[in-house]
Every structure is written in structure tokens, then in C-alpha cells.
Amino acid sequence: MFRRKHASHFDSTDADQRKAKINELKSALGPLSARGEKYCSVACLARYLEARNWNVAKARKMLEESLKWRAAYRLEDIRWPEVSVESETGKMYRASFQDREGRPVLVMAPAKQNTSSHEGQIRFLVYTLENAVLNLPEGQEKMVWLIDFTGWTMANAVPIKTARESTNILQNHYPERLAVALLFNPPKVFEAFWKVVKYFLDPISIEKVKFVYLKDEESMKVMHKYIDPKVIPVEFGGKNVVVYNHEQYSELMTKDDIKTANIWGEDAKTDHVNHVISGPLVPEVTPLPSLLTT
């Protein structure tokens, strides 16, 4: 996701130029599966183009890889019973409050890690991201992360393998989805871990990471810029007396699973029929020459 200045006359603020690029990318993709067609909305195409500096060839390659990944992973079919064990301690969940722009807030508490399954943790991450996307208000494309480091030690650190795959999924398959990541009270020892994690992140993503400390008034203002103190939980220095309740959250996720099934269910049947009749409609990724300049 590195972005470089180039001698282009494209103006991303020009609506007509943006529309032309989006149409060009849509045409370049060719025929898609039912799910692929639904996924590749105008907003989606714009996000992939934005992530690749509106370079259609690069955006196409990135999007085709995402479509292949989504089809193979079948993330639209992940349901709460499959991943609920990962959330029993409240280590990651969609908050009951939003940020000042109405965007969903994902609360993460790495010290509450309760499993050791790499695959289970990755599927839970994907499920939670998809749930946040499902609950985005109209006109919004991004979410906020609030990461609580209370009680965190290196013993709670995510294995490098899981960290690498997580960042790969976030950067390559959820482009332009993160508004800001608020790291609350990270301990000094986290700095060493952060140096390793930063290696897998692009500069734009790193800029979205904000360190916030309860006893540092100026840093707390950074969090308050994004989230109203009235809705921030007391544990984060806010005024909202609310705690994670796994039973209640499970009920909420079960209802959201119904929404997900209603959105993607019929498409799954159509894609299955198309696959049987003429093979998969996920675009085949053809090698492209390197477009990176030094």
C-alpha cells in the first residue's frame, strides 16, 4: 500500500475523473460471480483504487486477489457458533457505541487472549471485520479500533505468524477500511513488539495508529477527537458505565448472522449452479509486469 508521487494528471477530487477510473476498473475485471458482483460496488472499487493511488492495473490486481481469497475462504458463510469461543473473554467485539461520525468501533483487549488456534483467531478476526462492515451506516466506509492494553505483557503477544497473516488480510483485503486505531495505555514493553509489527505495515496505516494514555491529557484529547467521552466506557476514561456481556453479544451476533444470510445466501446458490455448469466465475489472476518504481 505504498503510495508514490507520479507524473499523472489524475485529480482524485474530480468526480468525473473518479467515475471514469471506476468504470475502467469495472470493465477490466470482466464477468464476476454473483457474490463478486455484489462485493464490487462503486464504493468498493473506489476503495481499491484509492489504495493503489488510482492506478487501475494495480487496483485490478489487488481486487482480483481479494476476490479469489474471499471465494476460497467463504467468509460470508462464517457464523457466530463457529467463532463464539474466541469472544468469551471479550478480547474483541463491536462496541455498542459509535464514533463521532457514526462509524462502528471495534474494541480489542489482547490481554484477554483465551485461545491458541491460529486458524480460529484468523476466522474470528475476519468475522468481526465483516460484522463491522455489515453495520456501517450509509455513506461510511471505515471503522475505528480501540485497543486496550491493560494487563498486556509479551506473554499475550500474538505469534508472528498470526500477526503477519492478520496484517496481510487487513491491508490487502480490507483497503481503506480503517479510520484510526487508538492504542490505549500500551506498556513500554509494547514498543519492542510494535517495531516488529510496523515492519508489516505500510506508511499510511502507521499514520492511523494513535497512542493514548489515561494519565496524559493531551493524548486523551486525541481519542476524544474521534469518540465522545459520554459514550466511551469508564475503563477507557469515559463516562459510559458499560461492560462486555458475552451472552448479550451472542444474541446480537445471532441476529446479525440472519442479516448476513439474507444478503449473501441466494448468491451462494447462484454461484454454486454457475460453478457446476461452467466453472467458477472468480477472475483468474494473470501475471502483470511490476508497476512499482524506485
PDB file of C-alpha atoms in Angstrom:
ATOM      1  CA  MET A   1       0.000   0.000   0.000  1.00  0.00           C
ATOM      2  CA  PHE A   2       2.950   2.340  -0.522  1.00  0.00           C
ATOM      3  CA  ARG A   3       1.954   5.487  -2.284  1.00  0.00           C
ATOM      4  CA  ARG A   4       4.314   7.333  -4.582  1.00  0.00           C
ATOM      5  CA  LYS A   5       4.039  10.641  -6.333  1.00  0.00           C
ATOM      6  CA  HIS A   6       3.937  10.243 -10.089  1.00  0.00           C
ATOM      7  CA  ALA A   7       3.573  12.424 -13.133  1.00  0.00           C
ATOM      8  CA  SER A   8      -0.130  11.915 -13.586  1.00  0.00           C
ATOM      9  CA  HIS A   9      -2.782  14.471 -14.375  1.00  0.00           C
ATOM     10  CA  PHE A  10      -5.421  12.492 -12.492  1.00  0.00           C
ATOM     11  CA  ASP A  11      -7.236  14.520  -9.829  1.00  0.00           C
ATOM     12  CA  SER A  12      -8.878  12.290  -7.197  1.00  0.00           C
ATOM     13  CA  THR A  13     -11.113  15.191  -6.128  1.00  0.00           C
ATOM     14  CA  ASP A  14     -12.633  15.440  -9.611  1.00  0.00           C
ATOM     15  CA  ALA A  15     -15.885  13.442  -9.634  1.00  0.00           C
ATOM     16  CA  ASP A  16     -15.829  12.841 -13.384  1.00  0.00           C
ATOM     17  CA  GLN A  17     -12.251  11.561 -13.344  1.00  0.00           C
ATOM     18  CA  ARG A  18     -13.027   9.290 -10.385  1.00  0.00           C
ATOM     19  CA  LYS A  19     -16.081   7.903 -12.175  1.00  0.00           C
ATOM     20  CA  ALA A  20     -14.035   7.221 -15.314  1.00  0.00           C
ATOM     21  CA  LYS A  21     -11.417   5.311 -13.301  1.00  0.00           C
ATOM     22  CA  ILE A  22     -14.109   3.302 -11.501  1.00  0.00           C
ATOM     23  CA  ASN A  23     -15.758   2.375 -14.798  1.00  0.00           C
ATOM     24  CA  GLU A  24     -12.390   1.423 -16.256  1.00  0.00           C
ATOM     25  CA  LEU A  25     -11.681  -0.885 -13.318  1.00  0.00           C
ATOM     26  CA  LYS A  26     -15.159  -2.410 -13.558  1.00  0.00           C
ATOM     27  CA  SER A  27     -14.631  -3.209 -17.238  1.00  0.00           C
ATOM     28  CA  ALA A  28     -11.153  -4.594 -16.597  1.00  0.00           C
ATOM     29  CA  LEU A  29     -12.499  -7.123 -14.100  1.00  0.00           C
ATOM     30  CA  GLY A  30     -14.715  -8.892 -16.622  1.00  0.00           C
ATOM     31  CA  PRO A  31     -17.537 -11.278 -15.609  1.00  0.00           C
ATOM     32  CA  LEU A  32     -17.873 -11.972 -11.887  1.00  0.00           C
ATOM     33  CA  SER A  33     -19.700 -14.443  -9.685  1.00  0.00           C
ATOM     34  CA  ALA A  34     -22.927 -13.296  -8.020  1.00  0.00           C
ATOM     35  CA  ARG A  35     -21.089 -12.655  -4.775  1.00  0.00           C
ATOM     36  CA  GLY A  36     -18.231 -10.981  -6.605  1.00  0.00           C
ATOM     37  CA  GLU A  37     -20.669  -8.700  -8.415  1.00  0.00           C
ATOM     38  CA  LYS A  38     -22.312  -7.697  -5.152  1.00  0.00           C
ATOM     39  CA  TYR A  39     -18.966  -7.147  -3.446  1.00  0.00           C
ATOM     40  CA  CYS A  40     -17.631  -4.953  -6.244  1.00  0.00           C
ATOM     41  CA  SER A  41     -19.875  -1.972  -5.593  1.00  0.00           C
ATOM     42  CA  VAL A  42     -18.880   1.504  -6.732  1.00  0.00           C
ATOM     43  CA  ALA A  43     -17.672   2.273  -3.205  1.00  0.00           C
ATOM     44  CA  CYS A  44     -15.629  -0.934  -3.163  1.00  0.00           C
ATOM     45  CA  LEU A  45     -13.960  -0.175  -6.488  1.00  0.00           C
ATOM     46  CA  ALA A  46     -13.153   3.329  -5.237  1.00  0.00           C
ATOM     47  CA  ARG A  47     -11.507   1.927  -2.092  1.00  0.00           C
ATOM     48  CA  TYR A  48      -9.232  -0.386  -4.069  1.00  0.00           C
ATOM     49  CA  LEU A  49      -8.336   2.413  -6.463  1.00  0.00           C
ATOM     50  CA  GLU A  50      -7.615   4.736  -3.534  1.00  0.00           C
ATOM     51  CA  ALA A  51      -5.364   2.092  -2.003  1.00  0.00           C
ATOM     52  CA  ARG A  52      -3.376   1.954  -5.236  1.00  0.00           C
ATOM     53  CA  ASN A  53      -3.227   5.665  -5.983  1.00  0.00           C
ATOM     54  CA  TRP A  54      -5.971   5.296  -8.607  1.00  0.00           C
ATOM     55  CA  ASN A  55      -3.776   3.106 -10.762  1.00  0.00           C
ATOM     56  CA  VAL A  56      -6.280   0.811 -12.482  1.00  0.00           C
ATOM     57  CA  ALA A  57      -3.828  -2.009 -13.260  1.00  0.00           C
ATOM     58  CA  LYS A  58      -2.617  -2.170  -9.665  1.00  0.00           C
ATOM     59  CA  ALA A  59      -6.138  -1.878  -8.255  1.00  0.00           C
ATOM     60  CA  ARG A  60      -7.362  -4.641 -10.569  1.00  0.00           C
ATOM     61  CA  LYS A  61      -4.596  -6.990  -9.447  1.00  0.00           C
ATOM     62  CA  MET A  62      -5.314  -6.243  -5.787  1.00  0.00           C
ATOM     63  CA  LEU A  63      -9.071  -6.673  -6.177  1.00  0.00           C
ATOM     64  CA  GLU A  64      -8.756  -9.909  -8.133  1.00  0.00           C
ATOM     65  CA  GLU A  65      -6.589 -11.328  -5.364  1.00  0.00           C
ATOM     66  CA  SER A  66      -9.233 -10.311  -2.832  1.00  0.00           C
ATOM     67  CA  LEU A  67     -11.994 -11.951  -4.859  1.00  0.00           C
ATOM     68  CA  LYS A  68     -10.000 -15.178  -5.035  1.00  0.00           C
ATOM     69  CA  TRP A  69      -9.342 -15.043  -1.293  1.00  0.00           C
ATOM     70  CA  ARG A  70     -12.970 -14.322  -0.435  1.00  0.00           C
ATOM     71  CA  ALA A  71     -14.211 -17.156  -2.651  1.00  0.00           C
ATOM     72  CA  ALA A  72     -11.744 -19.652  -1.184  1.00  0.00           C
ATOM     73  CA  TYR A  73     -12.229 -18.531   2.431  1.00  0.00           C
ATOM     74  CA  ARG A  74     -16.033 -18.320   2.102  1.00  0.00           C
ATOM     75  CA  LEU A  75     -16.082 -15.658   4.776  1.00  0.00           C
ATOM     76  CA  GLU A  76     -19.725 -14.803   4.062  1.00  0.00           C
ATOM     77  CA  ASP A  77     -20.610 -18.237   5.430  1.00  0.00           C
ATOM     78  CA  ILE A  78     -18.850 -17.900   8.798  1.00  0.00           C
ATOM     79  CA  ARG A  79     -21.454 -17.886  11.559  1.00  0.00           C
ATOM     80  CA  TRP A  80     -21.301 -16.955  15.229  1.00  0.00           C
ATOM     81  CA  PRO A  81     -21.416 -20.507  16.682  1.00  0.00           C
ATOM     82  CA  GLU A  82     -18.182 -21.263  14.811  1.00  0.00           C
ATOM     83  CA  VAL A  83     -16.217 -18.392  16.370  1.00  0.00           C
ATOM     84  CA  SER A  84     -18.068 -17.556  19.598  1.00  0.00           C
ATOM     85  CA  VAL A  85     -15.499 -19.327  21.785  1.00  0.00           C
ATOM     86  CA  GLU A  86     -12.946 -16.751  20.646  1.00  0.00           C
ATOM     87  CA  SER A  87     -15.068 -13.974  22.134  1.00  0.00           C
ATOM     88  CA  GLU A  88     -15.911 -15.464  25.529  1.00  0.00           C
ATOM     89  CA  THR A  89     -13.480 -13.162  27.351  1.00  0.00           C
ATOM     90  CA  GLY A  90     -14.377 -10.077  25.316  1.00  0.00           C
ATOM     91  CA  LYS A  91     -10.986  -9.881  23.648  1.00  0.00           C
ATOM     92  CA  MET A  92     -12.575  -8.385  20.516  1.00  0.00           C
ATOM     93  CA  TYR A  93     -16.084  -7.148  19.839  1.00  0.00           C
ATOM     94  CA  ARG A  94     -18.102  -4.465  18.082  1.00  0.00           C
ATOM     95  CA  ALA A  95     -18.939  -1.820  20.668  1.00  0.00           C
ATOM     96  CA  SER A  96     -22.492  -0.698  21.393  1.00  0.00           C
ATOM     97  CA  PHE A  97     -21.394   2.879  20.679  1.00  0.00           C
ATOM     98  CA  GLN A  98     -20.034   4.598  17.570  1.00  0.00           C
ATOM     99  CA  ASP A  99     -17.512   7.339  16.957  1.00  0.00           C
ATOM    100  CA  ARG A 100     -18.476  10.957  16.319  1.00  0.00           C
ATOM    101  CA  GLU A 101     -19.163  10.169  12.635  1.00  0.00           C
ATOM    102  CA  GLY A 102     -21.368   7.179  13.361  1.00  0.00           C
ATOM    103  CA  ARG A 103     -18.722   4.639  12.422  1.00  0.00           C
ATOM    104  CA  PRO A 104     -18.566   1.282  14.247  1.00  0.00           C
ATOM    105  CA  VAL A 105     -15.926   0.893  16.947  1.00  0.00           C
ATOM    106  CA  LEU A 106     -14.141  -2.422  17.402  1.00  0.00           C
ATOM    107  CA  VAL A 107     -12.833  -2.905  20.941  1.00  0.00           C
ATOM    108  CA  MET A 108      -9.826  -5.187  21.310  1.00  0.00           C
ATOM    109  CA  ALA A 109      -8.206  -6.368  24.541  1.00  0.00           C
ATOM    110  CA  PRO A 110      -5.146  -8.500  23.708  1.00  0.00           C
ATOM    111  CA  ALA A 111      -4.525  -9.318  27.387  1.00  0.00           C
ATOM    112  CA  LYS A 112      -7.784 -11.298  27.337  1.00  0.00           C
ATOM    113  CA  GLN A 113      -6.486 -13.813  24.798  1.00  0.00           C
ATOM    114  CA  ASN A 114      -8.166 -17.151  25.545  1.00  0.00           C
ATOM    115  CA  THR A 115      -7.248 -19.454  22.647  1.00  0.00           C
ATOM    116  CA  SER A 116      -4.161 -20.675  20.822  1.00  0.00           C
ATOM    117  CA  SER A 117      -5.669 -21.714  17.475  1.00  0.00           C
ATOM    118  CA  HIS A 118      -4.153 -19.692  14.631  1.00  0.00           C
ATOM    119  CA  GLU A 119      -6.980 -20.571  12.248  1.00  0.00           C
ATOM    120  CA  GLY A 120      -9.630 -19.887  14.892  1.00  0.00           C
ATOM    121  CA  GLN A 121      -8.211 -16.461  15.678  1.00  0.00           C
ATOM    122  CA  ILE A 122      -7.970 -15.518  11.998  1.00  0.00           C
ATOM    123  CA  ARG A 123     -11.552 -16.619  11.260  1.00  0.00           C
ATOM    124  CA  PHE A 124     -12.748 -14.661  14.293  1.00  0.00           C
ATOM    125  CA  LEU A 125     -10.908 -11.564  13.056  1.00  0.00           C
ATOM    126  CA  VAL A 126     -12.473 -11.906   9.604  1.00  0.00           C
ATOM    127  CA  TYR A 127     -15.935 -12.497  11.106  1.00  0.00           C
ATOM    128  CA  THR A 128     -15.601  -9.381  13.289  1.00  0.00           C
ATOM    129  CA  LEU A 129     -14.410  -7.235  10.386  1.00  0.00           C
ATOM    130  CA  GLU A 130     -17.277  -8.422   8.199  1.00  0.00           C
ATOM    131  CA  ASN A 131     -19.720  -7.708  11.023  1.00  0.00           C
ATOM    132  CA  ALA A 132     -18.382  -4.172  11.342  1.00  0.00           C
ATOM    133  CA  VAL A 133     -18.777  -3.676   7.587  1.00  0.00           C
ATOM    134  CA  LEU A 134     -22.326  -5.065   7.823  1.00  0.00           C
ATOM    135  CA  ASN A 135     -23.139  -2.380  10.380  1.00  0.00           C
ATOM    136  CA  LEU A 136     -21.573   0.584   8.608  1.00  0.00           C
ATOM    137  CA  PRO A 137     -24.047   3.464   8.268  1.00  0.00           C
ATOM    138  CA  GLU A 138     -24.904   4.610   4.768  1.00  0.00           C
ATOM    139  CA  GLY A 139     -22.169   6.745   3.300  1.00  0.00           C
ATOM    140  CA  GLN A 140     -19.471   5.431   5.651  1.00  0.00           C
ATOM    141  CA  GLU A 141     -16.735   3.036   4.587  1.00  0.00           C
ATOM    142  CA  LYS A 142     -14.428   2.974   7.610  1.00  0.00           C
ATOM    143  CA  MET A 143     -14.298   1.726  11.191  1.00  0.00           C
ATOM    144  CA  VAL A 144     -12.437   2.684  14.380  1.00  0.00           C
ATOM    145  CA  TRP A 145     -10.332   0.372  16.536  1.00  0.00           C
ATOM    146  CA  LEU A 146      -9.978   0.930  20.286  1.00  0.00           C
ATOM    147  CA  ILE A 147      -7.260  -1.382  21.594  1.00  0.00           C
ATOM    148  CA  ASP A 148      -6.989  -1.773  25.378  1.00  0.00           C
ATOM    149  CA  PHE A 149      -3.520  -2.791  26.584  1.00  0.00           C
ATOM    150  CA  THR A 150      -4.471  -3.034  30.248  1.00  0.00           C
ATOM    151  CA  GLY A 151      -2.687  -6.069  31.694  1.00  0.00           C
ATOM    152  CA  TRP A 152      -0.853  -6.795  28.447  1.00  0.00           C
ATOM    153  CA  THR A 153       2.593  -8.405  28.536  1.00  0.00           C
ATOM    154  CA  MET A 154       4.775 -10.067  25.916  1.00  0.00           C
ATOM    155  CA  ALA A 155       3.229 -13.351  27.081  1.00  0.00           C
ATOM    156  CA  ASN A 156      -0.032 -12.136  25.494  1.00  0.00           C
ATOM    157  CA  ALA A 157       1.643 -11.119  22.246  1.00  0.00           C
ATOM    158  CA  VAL A 158       0.135 -12.566  19.090  1.00  0.00           C
ATOM    159  CA  PRO A 159       2.503 -15.072  17.401  1.00  0.00           C
ATOM    160  CA  ILE A 160       4.383 -13.574  14.467  1.00  0.00           C
ATOM    161  CA  LYS A 161       2.637 -15.993  12.077  1.00  0.00           C
ATOM    162  CA  THR A 162      -0.789 -14.762  13.186  1.00  0.00           C
ATOM    163  CA  ALA A 163       0.319 -11.124  13.210  1.00  0.00           C
ATOM    164  CA  ARG A 164       1.700 -11.462   9.677  1.00  0.00           C
ATOM    165  CA  GLU A 165      -1.464 -13.070   8.284  1.00  0.00           C
ATOM    166  CA  SER A 166      -3.681 -10.576  10.115  1.00  0.00           C
ATOM    167  CA  THR A 167      -1.854  -7.584   8.661  1.00  0.00           C
ATOM    168  CA  ASN A 168      -1.868  -9.195   5.216  1.00  0.00           C
ATOM    169  CA  ILE A 169      -5.643  -9.648   5.376  1.00  0.00           C
ATOM    170  CA  LEU A 170      -6.236  -6.139   6.704  1.00  0.00           C
ATOM    171  CA  GLN A 171      -4.011  -4.387   4.177  1.00  0.00           C
ATOM    172  CA  ASN A 172      -4.725  -6.435   1.069  1.00  0.00           C
ATOM    173  CA  HIS A 173      -8.372  -7.411   1.509  1.00  0.00           C
ATOM    174  CA  TYR A 174      -9.844  -4.561   3.577  1.00  0.00           C
ATOM    175  CA  PRO A 175      -8.230  -1.490   1.980  1.00  0.00           C
ATOM    176  CA  GLU A 176      -9.306   1.930   3.209  1.00  0.00           C
ATOM    177  CA  ARG A 177     -11.465   0.397   5.957  1.00  0.00           C
ATOM    178  CA  LEU A 178      -9.536   1.728   8.973  1.00  0.00           C
ATOM    179  CA  ALA A 179     -10.180   5.305  10.052  1.00  0.00           C
ATOM    180  CA  VAL A 180      -7.956   5.220  13.149  1.00  0.00           C
ATOM    181  CA  ALA A 181      -6.549   2.730  15.639  1.00  0.00           C
ATOM    182  CA  LEU A 182      -6.427   4.064  19.205  1.00  0.00           C
ATOM    183  CA  LEU A 183      -3.879   2.185  21.327  1.00  0.00           C
ATOM    184  CA  PHE A 184      -4.934   2.717  24.942  1.00  0.00           C
ATOM    185  CA  ASN A 185      -2.257   2.568  27.678  1.00  0.00           C
ATOM    186  CA  PRO A 186       0.314   0.441  25.830  1.00  0.00           C
ATOM    187  CA  PRO A 187       3.169  -0.532  28.189  1.00  0.00           C
ATOM    188  CA  LYS A 188       6.802   0.261  27.491  1.00  0.00           C
ATOM    189  CA  VAL A 189       7.484  -3.349  26.573  1.00  0.00           C
ATOM    190  CA  PHE A 190       4.999  -3.000  23.715  1.00  0.00           C
ATOM    191  CA  GLU A 191       7.418  -0.692  21.917  1.00  0.00           C
ATOM    192  CA  ALA A 192       9.657  -3.662  21.032  1.00  0.00           C
ATOM    193  CA  PHE A 193       6.666  -5.642  19.723  1.00  0.00           C
ATOM    194  CA  TRP A 194       5.429  -2.587  17.811  1.00  0.00           C
ATOM    195  CA  LYS A 195       8.744  -2.300  15.995  1.00  0.00           C
ATOM    196  CA  VAL A 196       8.237  -5.833  14.668  1.00  0.00           C
ATOM    197  CA  VAL A 197       4.591  -5.288  13.714  1.00  0.00           C
ATOM    198  CA  LYS A 198       5.397  -1.995  11.949  1.00  0.00           C
ATOM    199  CA  TYR A 199       7.592  -3.968   9.562  1.00  0.00           C
ATOM    200  CA  PHE A 200       4.438  -5.496   8.047  1.00  0.00           C
ATOM    201  CA  LEU A 201       2.510  -2.214   7.811  1.00  0.00           C
ATOM    202  CA  ASP A 202       2.513   0.418   5.096  1.00  0.00           C
ATOM    203  CA  PRO A 203       3.265   4.077   5.997  1.00  0.00           C
ATOM    204  CA  ILE A 204      -0.364   5.187   5.587  1.00  0.00           C
ATOM    205  CA  SER A 205      -1.552   2.559   8.075  1.00  0.00           C
ATOM    206  CA  ILE A 206       1.153   3.527  10.555  1.00  0.00           C
ATOM    207  CA  GLU A 207      -0.062   7.137  10.432  1.00  0.00           C
ATOM    208  CA  LYS A 208      -3.522   5.957  11.533  1.00  0.00           C
ATOM    209  CA  VAL A 209      -2.154   4.448  14.761  1.00  0.00           C
ATOM    210  CA  LYS A 210      -2.503   6.769  17.768  1.00  0.00           C
ATOM    211  CA  PHE A 211      -1.043   6.090  21.218  1.00  0.00           C
ATOM    212  CA  VAL A 212      -3.368   7.183  24.024  1.00  0.00           C
ATOM    213  CA  TYR A 213      -2.546   7.274  27.745  1.00  0.00           C
ATOM    214  CA  LEU A 214      -5.104   7.752  30.503  1.00  0.00           C
ATOM    215  CA  LYS A 215      -2.769   9.977  32.545  1.00  0.00           C
ATOM    216  CA  ASP A 216      -1.752  12.074  29.542  1.00  0.00           C
ATOM    217  CA  GLU A 217      -4.415  14.723  28.993  1.00  0.00           C
ATOM    218  CA  GLU A 218      -3.122  15.725  25.569  1.00  0.00           C
ATOM    219  CA  SER A 219      -3.194  12.157  24.252  1.00  0.00           C
ATOM    220  CA  MET A 220      -6.703  11.672  25.670  1.00  0.00           C
ATOM    221  CA  LYS A 221      -7.791  14.653  23.580  1.00  0.00           C
ATOM    222  CA  VAL A 222      -6.773  12.636  20.523  1.00  0.00           C
ATOM    223  CA  MET A 223      -9.244   9.906  21.483  1.00  0.00           C
ATOM    224  CA  HIS A 224     -11.944  12.455  22.307  1.00  0.00           C
ATOM    225  CA  LYS A 225     -11.457  13.934  18.844  1.00  0.00           C
ATOM    226  CA  TYR A 226     -12.831  10.681  17.438  1.00  0.00           C
ATOM    227  CA  ILE A 227     -15.136   9.440  20.212  1.00  0.00           C
ATOM    228  CA  ASP A 228     -17.364  11.453  22.548  1.00  0.00           C
ATOM    229  CA  PRO A 229     -16.316  10.915  26.229  1.00  0.00           C
ATOM    230  CA  LYS A 230     -20.014  10.433  27.063  1.00  0.00           C
ATOM    231  CA  VAL A 231     -20.083   7.110  25.181  1.00  0.00           C
ATOM    232  CA  ILE A 232     -16.553   5.950  25.994  1.00  0.00           C
ATOM    233  CA  PRO A 233     -16.585   3.211  28.680  1.00  0.00           C
ATOM    234  CA  VAL A 234     -15.342   4.159  32.149  1.00  0.00           C
ATOM    235  CA  GLU A 235     -12.402   1.746  31.777  1.00  0.00           C
ATOM    236  CA  PHE A 236     -11.140   3.973  28.952  1.00  0.00           C
ATOM    237  CA  GLY A 237     -11.543   7.156  30.961  1.00  0.00           C
ATOM    238  CA  GLY A 238     -15.040   7.898  29.678  1.00  0.00           C
ATOM    239  CA  LYS A 239     -18.428   8.266  31.327  1.00  0.00           C
ATOM    240  CA  ASN A 240     -20.259   5.262  29.890  1.00  0.00           C
ATOM    241  CA  VAL A 241     -20.880   2.557  32.514  1.00  0.00           C
ATOM    242  CA  VAL A 242     -20.945  -0.463  30.214  1.00  0.00           C
ATOM    243  CA  VAL A 243     -19.130  -3.801  30.239  1.00  0.00           C
ATOM    244  CA  TYR A 244     -18.903  -6.642  27.756  1.00  0.00           C
ATOM    245  CA  ASN A 245     -21.573  -9.313  28.246  1.00  0.00           C
ATOM    246  CA  HIS A 246     -20.928 -12.431  26.177  1.00  0.00           C
ATOM    247  CA  GLU A 247     -24.497 -13.719  26.364  1.00  0.00           C
ATOM    248  CA  GLN A 248     -25.995 -10.435  25.187  1.00  0.00           C
ATOM    249  CA  TYR A 249     -23.347 -10.060  22.493  1.00  0.00           C
ATOM    250  CA  SER A 250     -24.066 -13.572  21.252  1.00  0.00           C
ATOM    251  CA  GLU A 251     -27.727 -12.654  20.834  1.00  0.00           C
ATOM    252  CA  LEU A 252     -26.714  -9.598  18.806  1.00  0.00           C
ATOM    253  CA  MET A 253     -24.367 -11.611  16.584  1.00  0.00           C
ATOM    254  CA  THR A 254     -27.015 -14.272  16.014  1.00  0.00           C
ATOM    255  CA  LYS A 255     -29.369 -11.577  14.722  1.00  0.00           C
ATOM    256  CA  ASP A 256     -26.619 -10.192  12.512  1.00  0.00           C
ATOM    257  CA  ASP A 257     -25.989 -13.681  11.137  1.00  0.00           C
ATOM    258  CA  ILE A 258     -29.554 -13.635   9.836  1.00  0.00           C
ATOM    259  CA  LYS A 259     -28.857 -10.318   8.084  1.00  0.00           C
ATOM    260  CA  THR A 260     -25.698 -11.782   6.568  1.00  0.00           C
ATOM    261  CA  ALA A 261     -27.546 -14.861   5.330  1.00  0.00           C
ATOM    262  CA  ASN A 262     -30.223 -12.682   3.758  1.00  0.00           C
ATOM    263  CA  ILE A 263     -27.574 -10.638   1.934  1.00  0.00           C
ATOM    264  CA  TRP A 264     -25.352 -13.446   0.664  1.00  0.00           C
ATOM    265  CA  GLY A 265     -27.485 -16.606   0.830  1.00  0.00           C
ATOM    266  CA  GLU A 266     -29.142 -16.534  -2.601  1.00  0.00           C
ATOM    267  CA  ASP A 267     -25.870 -15.515  -4.218  1.00  0.00           C
ATOM    268  CA  ALA A 268     -24.236 -18.660  -2.830  1.00  0.00           C
ATOM    269  CA  LYS A 269     -26.879 -20.809  -4.584  1.00  0.00           C
ATOM    270  CA  THR A 270     -26.389 -18.946  -7.869  1.00  0.00           C
ATOM    271  CA  ASP A 271     -22.617 -19.265  -7.669  1.00  0.00           C
ATOM    272  CA  HIS A 272     -22.903 -22.988  -6.987  1.00  0.00           C
ATOM    273  CA  VAL A 273     -25.059 -23.507 -10.081  1.00  0.00           C
ATOM    274  CA  ASN A 274     -22.687 -21.420 -12.217  1.00  0.00           C
ATOM    275  CA  HIS A 275     -19.719 -23.376 -10.889  1.00  0.00           C
ATOM    276  CA  VAL A 276     -21.356 -26.692 -11.800  1.00  0.00           C
ATOM    277  CA  ILE A 277     -22.397 -25.509 -15.278  1.00  0.00           C
ATOM    278  CA  SER A 278     -19.421 -23.512 -16.453  1.00  0.00           C
ATOM    279  CA  GLY A 279     -16.823 -23.405 -13.706  1.00  0.00           C
ATOM    280  CA  PRO A 280     -16.021 -20.637 -11.212  1.00  0.00           C
ATOM    281  CA  LEU A 281     -16.576 -17.024 -12.207  1.00  0.00           C
ATOM    282  CA  VAL A 282     -13.889 -15.688  -9.898  1.00  0.00           C
ATOM    283  CA  PRO A 283     -11.494 -13.917 -12.249  1.00  0.00           C
ATOM    284  CA  GLU A 284      -8.253 -15.712 -12.992  1.00  0.00           C
ATOM    285  CA  VAL A 285      -5.327 -13.534 -11.929  1.00  0.00           C
ATOM    286  CA  THR A 286      -2.925 -13.143 -14.809  1.00  0.00           C
ATOM    287  CA  PRO A 287       0.646 -12.077 -14.095  1.00  0.00           C
ATOM    288  CA  LEU A 288       1.253  -8.370 -14.532  1.00  0.00           C
ATOM    289  CA  PRO A 289       4.633  -6.743 -15.000  1.00  0.00           C
ATOM    290  CA  SER A 290       5.944  -4.903 -11.966  1.00  0.00           C
ATOM    291  CA  LEU A 291       4.459  -1.438 -11.777  1.00  0.00           C
ATOM    292  CA  LEU A 292       6.492  -0.252  -8.794  1.00  0.00           C
ATOM    293  CA  THR A 293       9.040   2.434  -9.484  1.00  0.00           C
ATOM    294  CA  THR A 294      12.126   3.032  -7.435  1.00  0.00           C
TER     295      THR A 294
END
